[in-house]
Amino acid sequence: MSRVHPAGPMHADVLPEEHPVGPADDLNALEPTVWPRSARREEGVVTVGGVDVRDLAREYGTPLYVYDEEDVRSRAKEYVAAFHDGSVHYAGKAFLCTALAKWLNEEGLGLDVCSGGELAVALAAGFPTERITLHGSNKSSAEIAKALEVGVGRIVLDSYEEIARVGYLAQQMGVRAKVMVRVTTGVEAHTHEFIATAHDDQKFGFSRSSGAALEAVRRVLELKQLELVGLHSHIGSQIFEVDGFQVAAHRLAELLVAIRDEHGIELPELDLGGGYGIAYVPGEEPHDPKSIADGLREIVARECRAYELAMPRLTVEPGRAIVGPGGVTLYEVGTVKDVEGLRTYVSVDGGMSDNLRTALYGAEYTAALASRSSEAPPMLSRLVGKHCESGDIVVRDVWFPEDLAAGDLVAVAATGAYCRSMASNYNFVPKPAVVAVRDGRSRVIIRRESAEDLLRLDAEVEA
Ligand SMILES: *Cc1c(COP(=O)(O)O)cnc(C)c1O
């Protein structure tokens, strides 16, 4: 889906323009696969969780991240139900705050963290530490020590140095750590495709094909402070097809056999990572959690039968699929600039500082005029931000009604994952507030940054 040429850092604008999809029949329609489950248009105005977006903008300002709490909780519930015989760990990097951690704890999920900062949020939320897994491709000794101190449930090992480091720290602290070995299966999945070649060339995990994964297992088994509970694999993100998981599961099963044959042990757990795709634009059709669970269970069971292995307990780690669809970003339109013969540039009061994904990897989004409906004819637009970069694009091609004007509110759908968590203060723009809506009520779960927040770390500001 990415429009950036894979061969190199070509400037996107010199590539031939892909012909944008034509306007929808009804610009006011809210495609249910893309918008939060509670999103409606009532007398022309978009409501989420029963709350009018104009009220949200008035009360909390814009830009504003809005989460449909019931949407997030219901998706979490569906994953837990689908994997009733395994575990669902939410990948905290997609979006994390204490409110969300509490919702997910209440729904029975575990939590993946990949830094000391994410772990601190989990602890601040009182998240049960035995259901936390520590990830990361270069965990510091301080991060590992903290994780051991609070007793996280699993640490996923990513390098030989880390095996030694975790082993040493566990010994120093007099604890035994449950660990998994992260395997690079040679499968790298992308949106709508997967590649089973040239994939070992990346920084995560131990390569299966080179024998590094088996060597890592040997080294872990030599350290009595480490209890090896299983293997981990994460093949990519925004995946719609099961083929990649199938090949990865097959290769992991082969490793389980090799481990059994060499060491006489059957590892009890298999963590298959996350990466389940969501609909950003109409026409994308994600699988539901039940069909994902049934598919994965069947693949692993088949491999285990073939090799006479006991079925391991499965863990999955969805991030985007839990929080992505329930989040929308509200912006206020500031300028509408018609670039003669080309398109109309609609500028909003945020941009790449609150949503980096379009600039970073050509992500696609759906946007709509939210504060009113309009019967005006469609105009081909580009939704852009207020930052000092021409790549500061929120939605590359979007059809808005021709009468769109300054002061209108625009909503961008499916911004719940990897937007707030990747937000920056570029141009000293404060990060937006995050609001949860449910049953006609709203509340701030992360407050908006202020000018004082922006200056707080400046060591030479006069008090
Ligand atoms: C990012 C990540 C995930 C979650 O990916 P999503 O695409 O958000 O589902 C899960 N596991 C690991 C190890 C990850 O790095």
PDB file of N, CA, C and O in Angstrom, residues 209-278:
ATOM      1  N   SER A 209      17.035 -19.503  10.446  1.00  0.00           N
ATOM      2  CA  SER A 209      17.760 -20.169   9.366  1.00  0.00           C
ATOM      3  C   SER A 209      19.258 -20.264   9.643  1.00  0.00           C
ATOM      4  O   SER A 209      19.905 -21.204   9.226  1.00  0.00           O
ATOM      5  N   SER A 210      19.798 -19.298  10.381  1.00  0.00           N
ATOM      6  CA  SER A 210      21.240 -19.324  10.647  1.00  0.00           C
ATOM      7  C   SER A 210      21.601 -20.246  11.802  1.00  0.00           C
ATOM      8  O   SER A 210      22.779 -20.465  12.076  1.00  0.00           O
ATOM      9  N   GLY A 211      20.570 -20.712  12.533  1.00  0.00           N
ATOM     10  CA  GLY A 211      20.855 -21.542  13.701  1.00  0.00           C
ATOM     11  C   GLY A 211      20.978 -20.740  14.982  1.00  0.00           C
ATOM     12  O   GLY A 211      21.153 -21.296  16.070  1.00  0.00           O
ATOM     13  N   ALA A 212      20.865 -19.401  14.872  1.00  0.00           N
ATOM     14  CA  ALA A 212      21.020 -18.553  16.058  1.00  0.00           C
ATOM     15  C   ALA A 212      19.927 -18.840  17.094  1.00  0.00           C
ATOM     16  O   ALA A 212      20.185 -18.816  18.297  1.00  0.00           O
ATOM     17  N   ALA A 213      18.715 -19.112  16.629  1.00  0.00           N
ATOM     18  CA  ALA A 213      17.613 -19.357  17.568  1.00  0.00           C
ATOM     19  C   ALA A 213      17.918 -20.575  18.444  1.00  0.00           C
ATOM     20  O   ALA A 213      17.711 -20.549  19.664  1.00  0.00           O
ATOM     21  N   LEU A 214      18.421 -21.631  17.825  1.00  0.00           N
ATOM     22  CA  LEU A 214      18.741 -22.836  18.606  1.00  0.00           C
ATOM     23  C   LEU A 214      19.926 -22.599  19.527  1.00  0.00           C
ATOM     24  O   LEU A 214      19.966 -23.110  20.647  1.00  0.00           O
ATOM     25  N   GLU A 215      20.879 -21.780  19.078  1.00  0.00           N
ATOM     26  CA  GLU A 215      22.019 -21.446  19.928  1.00  0.00           C
ATOM     27  C   GLU A 215      21.535 -20.620  21.135  1.00  0.00           C
ATOM     28  O   GLU A 215      21.992 -20.824  22.262  1.00  0.00           O
ATOM     29  N   ALA A 216      20.580 -19.707  20.891  1.00  0.00           N
ATOM     30  CA  ALA A 216      20.032 -18.909  21.995  1.00  0.00           C
ATOM     31  C   ALA A 216      19.364 -19.829  23.018  1.00  0.00           C
ATOM     32  O   ALA A 216      19.541 -19.660  24.229  1.00  0.00           O
ATOM     33  N   VAL A 217      18.610 -20.801  22.529  1.00  0.00           N
ATOM     34  CA  VAL A 217      17.945 -21.753  23.430  1.00  0.00           C
ATOM     35  C   VAL A 217      18.990 -22.479  24.280  1.00  0.00           C
ATOM     36  O   VAL A 217      18.849 -22.627  25.493  1.00  0.00           O
ATOM     37  N   ARG A 218      20.081 -22.923  23.640  1.00  0.00           N
ATOM     38  CA  ARG A 218      21.156 -23.604  24.383  1.00  0.00           C
ATOM     39  C   ARG A 218      21.671 -22.715  25.506  1.00  0.00           C
ATOM     40  O   ARG A 218      21.834 -23.143  26.647  1.00  0.00           O
ATOM     41  N   ARG A 219      21.947 -21.471  25.174  1.00  0.00           N
ATOM     42  CA  ARG A 219      22.541 -20.577  26.177  1.00  0.00           C
ATOM     43  C   ARG A 219      21.562 -20.292  27.317  1.00  0.00           C
ATOM     44  O   ARG A 219      21.963 -20.186  28.472  1.00  0.00           O
ATOM     45  N   VAL A 220      20.275 -20.157  26.975  1.00  0.00           N
ATOM     46  CA  VAL A 220      19.278 -19.909  28.032  1.00  0.00           C
ATOM     47  C   VAL A 220      19.204 -21.123  28.962  1.00  0.00           C
ATOM     48  O   VAL A 220      19.176 -20.990  30.187  1.00  0.00           O
ATOM     49  N   LEU A 221      19.199 -22.313  28.367  1.00  0.00           N
ATOM     50  CA  LEU A 221      19.047 -23.529  29.179  1.00  0.00           C
ATOM     51  C   LEU A 221      20.241 -23.768  30.097  1.00  0.00           C
ATOM     52  O   LEU A 221      20.139 -24.471  31.098  1.00  0.00           O
ATOM     53  N   GLU A 222      21.384 -23.149  29.748  1.00  0.00           N
ATOM     54  CA  GLU A 222      22.560 -23.288  30.611  1.00  0.00           C
ATOM     55  C   GLU A 222      22.466 -22.447  31.882  1.00  0.00           C
ATOM     56  O   GLU A 222      23.216 -22.657  32.826  1.00  0.00           O
ATOM     57  N   LEU A 223      21.579 -21.447  31.875  1.00  0.00           N
ATOM     58  CA  LEU A 223      21.502 -20.527  33.016  1.00  0.00           C
ATOM     59  C   LEU A 223      20.329 -20.916  33.910  1.00  0.00           C
ATOM     60  O   LEU A 223      19.175 -20.833  33.482  1.00  0.00           O
ATOM     61  N   LYS A 224      20.631 -21.299  35.129  1.00  0.00           N
ATOM     62  CA  LYS A 224      19.536 -21.797  35.973  1.00  0.00           C
ATOM     63  C   LYS A 224      18.647 -20.675  36.488  1.00  0.00           C
ATOM     64  O   LYS A 224      17.543 -20.923  36.966  1.00  0.00           O
ATOM     65  N   GLN A 225      19.093 -19.420  36.345  1.00  0.00           N
ATOM     66  CA  GLN A 225      18.246 -18.283  36.752  1.00  0.00           C
ATOM     67  C   GLN A 225      17.153 -18.007  35.709  1.00  0.00           C
ATOM     68  O   GLN A 225      16.268 -17.188  35.940  1.00  0.00           O
ATOM     69  N   LEU A 226      17.272 -18.656  34.551  1.00  0.00           N
ATOM     70  CA  LEU A 226      16.291 -18.418  33.483  1.00  0.00           C
ATOM     71  C   LEU A 226      15.442 -19.660  33.276  1.00  0.00           C
ATOM     72  O   LEU A 226      15.971 -20.771  33.172  1.00  0.00           O
ATOM     73  N   GLU A 227      14.128 -19.439  33.243  1.00  0.00           N
ATOM     74  CA  GLU A 227      13.217 -20.546  32.938  1.00  0.00           C
ATOM     75  C   GLU A 227      12.645 -20.307  31.548  1.00  0.00           C
ATOM     76  O   GLU A 227      11.863 -19.379  31.336  1.00  0.00           O
ATOM     77  N   LEU A 228      13.055 -21.144  30.610  1.00  0.00           N
ATOM     78  CA  LEU A 228      12.590 -20.970  29.226  1.00  0.00           C
ATOM     79  C   LEU A 228      11.174 -21.538  29.099  1.00  0.00           C
ATOM     80  O   LEU A 228      10.972 -22.736  29.264  1.00  0.00           O
ATOM     81  N   VAL A 229      10.192 -20.656  28.805  1.00  0.00           N
ATOM     82  CA  VAL A 229       8.811 -21.138  28.713  1.00  0.00           C
ATOM     83  C   VAL A 229       8.326 -21.263  27.272  1.00  0.00           C
ATOM     84  O   VAL A 229       7.303 -21.894  27.014  1.00  0.00           O
ATOM     85  N   GLY A 230       9.039 -20.637  26.325  1.00  0.00           N
ATOM     86  CA  GLY A 230       8.550 -20.783  24.957  1.00  0.00           C
ATOM     87  C   GLY A 230       9.280 -19.930  23.952  1.00  0.00           C
ATOM     88  O   GLY A 230      10.288 -19.286  24.252  1.00  0.00           O
ATOM     89  N   LEU A 231       8.719 -19.935  22.745  1.00  0.00           N
ATOM     90  CA  LEU A 231       9.276 -19.156  21.646  1.00  0.00           C
ATOM     91  C   LEU A 231       8.307 -18.047  21.273  1.00  0.00           C
ATOM     92  O   LEU A 231       7.096 -18.175  21.451  1.00  0.00           O
ATOM     93  N   HIS A 232       8.871 -16.968  20.748  1.00  0.00           N
ATOM     94  CA  HIS A 232       8.078 -15.817  20.348  1.00  0.00           C
ATOM     95  C   HIS A 232       8.370 -15.462  18.907  1.00  0.00           C
ATOM     96  O   HIS A 232       9.509 -15.548  18.457  1.00  0.00           O
ATOM     97  N   SER A 233       7.328 -15.037  18.198  1.00  0.00           N
ATOM     98  CA  SER A 233       7.517 -14.582  16.823  1.00  0.00           C
ATOM     99  C   SER A 233       6.510 -13.481  16.526  1.00  0.00           C
ATOM    100  O   SER A 233       5.346 -13.565  16.923  1.00  0.00           O
ATOM    101  N   HIS A 234       6.969 -12.417  15.894  1.00  0.00           N
ATOM    102  CA  HIS A 234       6.066 -11.343  15.473  1.00  0.00           C
ATOM    103  C   HIS A 234       6.459 -11.006  14.046  1.00  0.00           C
ATOM    104  O   HIS A 234       7.590 -10.612  13.802  1.00  0.00           O
ATOM    105  N   ILE A 235       5.535 -11.189  13.105  1.00  0.00           N
ATOM    106  CA  ILE A 235       5.964 -11.140  11.702  1.00  0.00           C
ATOM    107  C   ILE A 235       5.663  -9.821  11.005  1.00  0.00           C
ATOM    108  O   ILE A 235       6.063  -9.642   9.861  1.00  0.00           O
ATOM    109  N   GLY A 236       4.982  -8.895  11.680  1.00  0.00           N
ATOM    110  CA  GLY A 236       4.722  -7.630  11.001  1.00  0.00           C
ATOM    111  C   GLY A 236       3.440  -7.001  11.478  1.00  0.00           C
ATOM    112  O   GLY A 236       2.902  -7.403  12.508  1.00  0.00           O
ATOM    113  N   SER A 237       2.969  -6.018  10.754  1.00  0.00           N
ATOM    114  CA  SER A 237       1.802  -5.261  11.187  1.00  0.00           C
ATOM    115  C   SER A 237       0.836  -5.022  10.044  1.00  0.00           C
ATOM    116  O   SER A 237       1.238  -5.034   8.875  1.00  0.00           O
ATOM    117  N   GLN A 238      -0.419  -4.773  10.439  1.00  0.00           N
ATOM    118  CA  GLN A 238      -1.472  -4.464   9.457  1.00  0.00           C
ATOM    119  C   GLN A 238      -1.568  -5.581   8.418  1.00  0.00           C
ATOM    120  O   GLN A 238      -1.566  -5.361   7.206  1.00  0.00           O
ATOM    121  N   ILE A 239      -1.631  -6.823   8.944  1.00  0.00           N
ATOM    122  CA  ILE A 239      -1.671  -8.018   8.096  1.00  0.00           C
ATOM    123  C   ILE A 239      -3.126  -8.472   7.930  1.00  0.00           C
ATOM    124  O   ILE A 239      -3.872  -8.538   8.901  1.00  0.00           O
ATOM    125  N   PHE A 240      -3.492  -8.782   6.689  1.00  0.00           N
ATOM    126  CA  PHE A 240      -4.857  -9.241   6.435  1.00  0.00           C
ATOM    127  C   PHE A 240      -4.911 -10.729   6.097  1.00  0.00           C
ATOM    128  O   PHE A 240      -5.952 -11.336   6.152  1.00  0.00           O
ATOM    129  N   GLU A 241      -3.789 -11.295   5.702  1.00  0.00           N
ATOM    130  CA  GLU A 241      -3.807 -12.692   5.262  1.00  0.00           C
ATOM    131  C   GLU A 241      -3.145 -13.616   6.264  1.00  0.00           C
ATOM    132  O   GLU A 241      -2.229 -13.221   6.971  1.00  0.00           O
ATOM    133  N   VAL A 242      -3.642 -14.852   6.303  1.00  0.00           N
ATOM    134  CA  VAL A 242      -3.116 -15.790   7.306  1.00  0.00           C
ATOM    135  C   VAL A 242      -1.876 -16.542   6.822  1.00  0.00           C
ATOM    136  O   VAL A 242      -1.205 -17.201   7.604  1.00  0.00           O
ATOM    137  N   ASP A 243      -1.552 -16.425   5.550  1.00  0.00           N
ATOM    138  CA  ASP A 243      -0.428 -17.197   4.984  1.00  0.00           C
ATOM    139  C   ASP A 243       0.859 -16.998   5.771  1.00  0.00           C
ATOM    140  O   ASP A 243       1.591 -17.939   6.037  1.00  0.00           O
ATOM    141  N   GLY A 244       1.131 -15.739   6.126  1.00  0.00           N
ATOM    142  CA  GLY A 244       2.372 -15.435   6.840  1.00  0.00           C
ATOM    143  C   GLY A 244       2.426 -16.137   8.179  1.00  0.00           C
ATOM    144  O   GLY A 244       3.455 -16.726   8.542  1.00  0.00           O
ATOM    145  N   PHE A 245       1.291 -16.109   8.905  1.00  0.00           N
ATOM    146  CA  PHE A 245       1.235 -16.769  10.210  1.00  0.00           C
ATOM    147  C   PHE A 245       1.420 -18.273  10.053  1.00  0.00           C
ATOM    148  O   PHE A 245       2.019 -18.944  10.886  1.00  0.00           O
ATOM    149  N   GLN A 246       0.870 -18.789   8.950  1.00  0.00           N
ATOM    150  CA  GLN A 246       0.950 -20.217   8.686  1.00  0.00           C
ATOM    151  C   GLN A 246       2.404 -20.659   8.524  1.00  0.00           C
ATOM    152  O   GLN A 246       2.837 -21.637   9.131  1.00  0.00           O
ATOM    153  N   VAL A 247       3.145 -19.909   7.708  1.00  0.00           N
ATOM    154  CA  VAL A 247       4.551 -20.263   7.487  1.00  0.00           C
ATOM    155  C   VAL A 247       5.332 -20.089   8.789  1.00  0.00           C
ATOM    156  O   VAL A 247       6.145 -20.945   9.157  1.00  0.00           O
ATOM    157  N   ALA A 248       5.060 -19.004   9.523  1.00  0.00           N
ATOM    158  CA  ALA A 248       5.769 -18.763  10.781  1.00  0.00           C
ATOM    159  C   ALA A 248       5.480 -19.882  11.776  1.00  0.00           C
ATOM    160  O   ALA A 248       6.393 -20.415  12.421  1.00  0.00           O
ATOM    161  N   ALA A 249       4.207 -20.292  11.887  1.00  0.00           N
ATOM    162  CA  ALA A 249       3.834 -21.349  12.836  1.00  0.00           C
ATOM    163  C   ALA A 249       4.514 -22.660  12.468  1.00  0.00           C
ATOM    164  O   ALA A 249       5.008 -23.390  13.335  1.00  0.00           O
ATOM    165  N   HIS A 250       4.570 -22.928  11.188  1.00  0.00           N
ATOM    166  CA  HIS A 250       5.231 -24.145  10.712  1.00  0.00           C
ATOM    167  C   HIS A 250       6.707 -24.138  11.137  1.00  0.00           C
ATOM    168  O   HIS A 250       7.237 -25.123  11.654  1.00  0.00           O
ATOM    169  N   ARG A 251       7.362 -23.016  10.934  1.00  0.00           N
ATOM    170  CA  ARG A 251       8.794 -22.935  11.241  1.00  0.00           C
ATOM    171  C   ARG A 251       9.054 -22.977  12.747  1.00  0.00           C
ATOM    172  O   ARG A 251      10.060 -23.532  13.201  1.00  0.00           O
ATOM    173  N   LEU A 252       8.140 -22.387  13.525  1.00  0.00           N
ATOM    174  CA  LEU A 252       8.290 -22.452  14.985  1.00  0.00           C
ATOM    175  C   LEU A 252       8.120 -23.898  15.469  1.00  0.00           C
ATOM    176  O   LEU A 252       8.846 -24.366  16.349  1.00  0.00           O
ATOM    177  N   ALA A 253       7.150 -24.597  14.871  1.00  0.00           N
ATOM    178  CA  ALA A 253       6.921 -25.991  15.260  1.00  0.00           C
ATOM    179  C   ALA A 253       8.169 -26.817  14.972  1.00  0.00           C
ATOM    180  O   ALA A 253       8.571 -27.669  15.772  1.00  0.00           O
ATOM    181  N   GLU A 254       8.808 -26.566  13.828  1.00  0.00           N
ATOM    182  CA  GLU A 254      10.054 -27.278  13.515  1.00  0.00           C
ATOM    183  C   GLU A 254      11.116 -27.016  14.581  1.00  0.00           C
ATOM    184  O   GLU A 254      11.867 -27.915  14.961  1.00  0.00           O
ATOM    185  N   LEU A 255      11.154 -25.775  15.049  1.00  0.00           N
ATOM    186  CA  LEU A 255      12.126 -25.433  16.103  1.00  0.00           C
ATOM    187  C   LEU A 255      11.786 -26.169  17.398  1.00  0.00           C
ATOM    188  O   LEU A 255      12.676 -26.657  18.094  1.00  0.00           O
ATOM    189  N   LEU A 256      10.492 -26.221  17.728  1.00  0.00           N
ATOM    190  CA  LEU A 256      10.082 -26.935  18.951  1.00  0.00           C
ATOM    191  C   LEU A 256      10.532 -28.396  18.892  1.00  0.00           C
ATOM    192  O   LEU A 256      10.967 -28.978  19.888  1.00  0.00           O
ATOM    193  N   VAL A 257      10.443 -28.971  17.698  1.00  0.00           N
ATOM    194  CA  VAL A 257      10.873 -30.359  17.512  1.00  0.00           C
ATOM    195  C   VAL A 257      12.385 -30.463  17.710  1.00  0.00           C
ATOM    196  O   VAL A 257      12.882 -31.354  18.418  1.00  0.00           O
ATOM    197  N   ALA A 258      13.106 -29.528  17.087  1.00  0.00           N
ATOM    198  CA  ALA A 258      14.571 -29.559  17.208  1.00  0.00           C
ATOM    199  C   ALA A 258      14.990 -29.417  18.668  1.00  0.00           C
ATOM    200  O   ALA A 258      15.930 -30.074  19.122  1.00  0.00           O
ATOM    201  N   ILE A 259      14.263 -28.578  19.413  1.00  0.00           N
ATOM    202  CA  ILE A 259      14.578 -28.371  20.837  1.00  0.00           C
ATOM    203  C   ILE A 259      14.276 -29.653  21.620  1.00  0.00           C
ATOM    204  O   ILE A 259      15.055 -30.080  22.473  1.00  0.00           O
ATOM    205  N   ARG A 260      13.141 -30.278  21.289  1.00  0.00           N
ATOM    206  CA  ARG A 260      12.805 -31.530  21.967  1.00  0.00           C
ATOM    207  C   ARG A 260      13.878 -32.588  21.695  1.00  0.00           C
ATOM    208  O   ARG A 260      14.352 -33.269  22.608  1.00  0.00           O
ATOM    209  N   ASP A 261      14.278 -32.687  20.422  1.00  0.00           N
ATOM    210  CA  ASP A 261      15.235 -33.725  20.064  1.00  0.00           C
ATOM    211  C   ASP A 261      16.596 -33.486  20.710  1.00  0.00           C
ATOM    212  O   ASP A 261      17.278 -34.415  21.100  1.00  0.00           O
ATOM    213  N   GLU A 262      16.972 -32.204  20.825  1.00  0.00           N
ATOM    214  CA  GLU A 262      18.297 -31.909  21.375  1.00  0.00           C
ATOM    215  C   GLU A 262      18.321 -31.944  22.902  1.00  0.00           C
ATOM    216  O   GLU A 262      19.281 -32.398  23.505  1.00  0.00           O
ATOM    217  N   HIS A 263      17.261 -31.417  23.527  1.00  0.00           N
ATOM    218  CA  HIS A 263      17.304 -31.222  24.983  1.00  0.00           C
ATOM    219  C   HIS A 263      16.311 -32.094  25.743  1.00  0.00           C
ATOM    220  O   HIS A 263      16.309 -32.090  26.979  1.00  0.00           O
ATOM    221  N   GLY A 264      15.435 -32.758  25.014  1.00  0.00           N
ATOM    222  CA  GLY A 264      14.437 -33.594  25.675  1.00  0.00           C
ATOM    223  C   GLY A 264      13.370 -32.817  26.421  1.00  0.00           C
ATOM    224  O   GLY A 264      12.796 -33.305  27.385  1.00  0.00           O
ATOM    225  N   ILE A 265      13.081 -31.563  25.976  1.00  0.00           N
ATOM    226  CA  ILE A 265      12.023 -30.789  26.625  1.00  0.00           C
ATOM    227  C   ILE A 265      11.028 -30.282  25.576  1.00  0.00           C
ATOM    228  O   ILE A 265      11.400 -29.992  24.437  1.00  0.00           O
ATOM    229  N   GLU A 266       9.775 -30.191  25.991  1.00  0.00           N
ATOM    230  CA  GLU A 266       8.768 -29.585  25.110  1.00  0.00           C
ATOM    231  C   GLU A 266       8.361 -28.255  25.719  1.00  0.00           C
ATOM    232  O   GLU A 266       7.841 -28.220  26.838  1.00  0.00           O
ATOM    233  N   LEU A 267       8.615 -27.179  25.008  1.00  0.00           N
ATOM    234  CA  LEU A 267       8.298 -25.854  25.554  1.00  0.00           C
ATOM    235  C   LEU A 267       6.785 -25.663  25.586  1.00  0.00           C
ATOM    236  O   LEU A 267       6.093 -25.972  24.607  1.00  0.00           O
ATOM    237  N   PRO A 268       6.253 -25.150  26.699  1.00  0.00           N
ATOM    238  CA  PRO A 268       4.794 -25.116  26.863  1.00  0.00           C
ATOM    239  C   PRO A 268       4.084 -23.936  26.189  1.00  0.00           C
ATOM    240  O   PRO A 268       2.856 -23.929  26.126  1.00  0.00           O
ATOM    241  N   GLU A 269       4.831 -22.922  25.726  1.00  0.00           N
ATOM    242  CA  GLU A 269       4.143 -21.734  25.213  1.00  0.00           C
ATOM    243  C   GLU A 269       4.675 -21.315  23.845  1.00  0.00           C
ATOM    244  O   GLU A 269       5.852 -21.452  23.552  1.00  0.00           O
ATOM    245  N   LEU A 270       3.755 -20.744  23.064  1.00  0.00           N
ATOM    246  CA  LEU A 270       4.109 -20.183  21.768  1.00  0.00           C
ATOM    247  C   LEU A 270       3.425 -18.821  21.666  1.00  0.00           C
ATOM    248  O   LEU A 270       2.201 -18.730  21.804  1.00  0.00           O
ATOM    249  N   ASP A 271       4.233 -17.794  21.487  1.00  0.00           N
ATOM    250  CA  ASP A 271       3.684 -16.442  21.357  1.00  0.00           C
ATOM    251  C   ASP A 271       3.795 -16.034  19.900  1.00  0.00           C
ATOM    252  O   ASP A 271       4.898 -15.931  19.359  1.00  0.00           O
ATOM    253  N   LEU A 272       2.646 -15.836  19.252  1.00  0.00           N
ATOM    254  CA  LEU A 272       2.646 -15.580  17.806  1.00  0.00           C
ATOM    255  C   LEU A 272       2.584 -14.096  17.466  1.00  0.00           C
ATOM    256  O   LEU A 272       2.396 -13.723  16.307  1.00  0.00           O
ATOM    257  N   GLY A 273       2.729 -13.218  18.467  1.00  0.00           N
ATOM    258  CA  GLY A 273       2.807 -11.785  18.189  1.00  0.00           C
ATOM    259  C   GLY A 273       1.474 -11.184  17.794  1.00  0.00           C
ATOM    260  O   GLY A 273       0.403 -11.758  18.029  1.00  0.00           O
ATOM    261  N   GLY A 274       1.546 -10.002  17.192  1.00  0.00           N
ATOM    262  CA  GLY A 274       0.318  -9.306  16.787  1.00  0.00           C
ATOM    263  C   GLY A 274       0.357  -9.027  15.302  1.00  0.00           C
ATOM    264  O   GLY A 274       0.866  -9.825  14.534  1.00  0.00           O
ATOM    265  N   GLY A 275      -0.212  -7.883  14.931  1.00  0.00           N
ATOM    266  CA  GLY A 275      -0.149  -7.472  13.532  1.00  0.00           C
ATOM    267  C   GLY A 275      -1.451  -7.575  12.777  1.00  0.00           C
ATOM    268  O   GLY A 275      -1.471  -7.388  11.561  1.00  0.00           O
ATOM    269  N   TYR A 276      -2.567  -7.880  13.457  1.00  0.00           N
ATOM    270  CA  TYR A 276      -3.843  -8.058  12.754  1.00  0.00           C
ATOM    271  C   TYR A 276      -4.336  -6.719  12.211  1.00  0.00           C
ATOM    272  O   TYR A 276      -4.423  -5.732  12.930  1.00  0.00           O
ATOM    273  N   GLY A 277      -4.665  -6.734  10.941  1.00  0.00           N
ATOM    274  CA  GLY A 277      -5.011  -5.492  10.240  1.00  0.00           C
ATOM    275  C   GLY A 277      -6.372  -4.938  10.626  1.00  0.00           C
ATOM    276  O   GLY A 277      -7.252  -5.665  11.075  1.00  0.00           O
ATOM    277  N   ILE A 278      -6.521  -3.636  10.455  1.00  0.00           N
ATOM    278  CA  ILE A 278      -7.822  -2.981  10.647  1.00  0.00           C
ATOM    279  C   ILE A 278      -8.158  -2.205   9.371  1.00  0.00           C
ATOM    280  O   ILE A 278      -7.297  -1.972   8.525  1.00  0.00           O
TER     281      ILE A 278
END
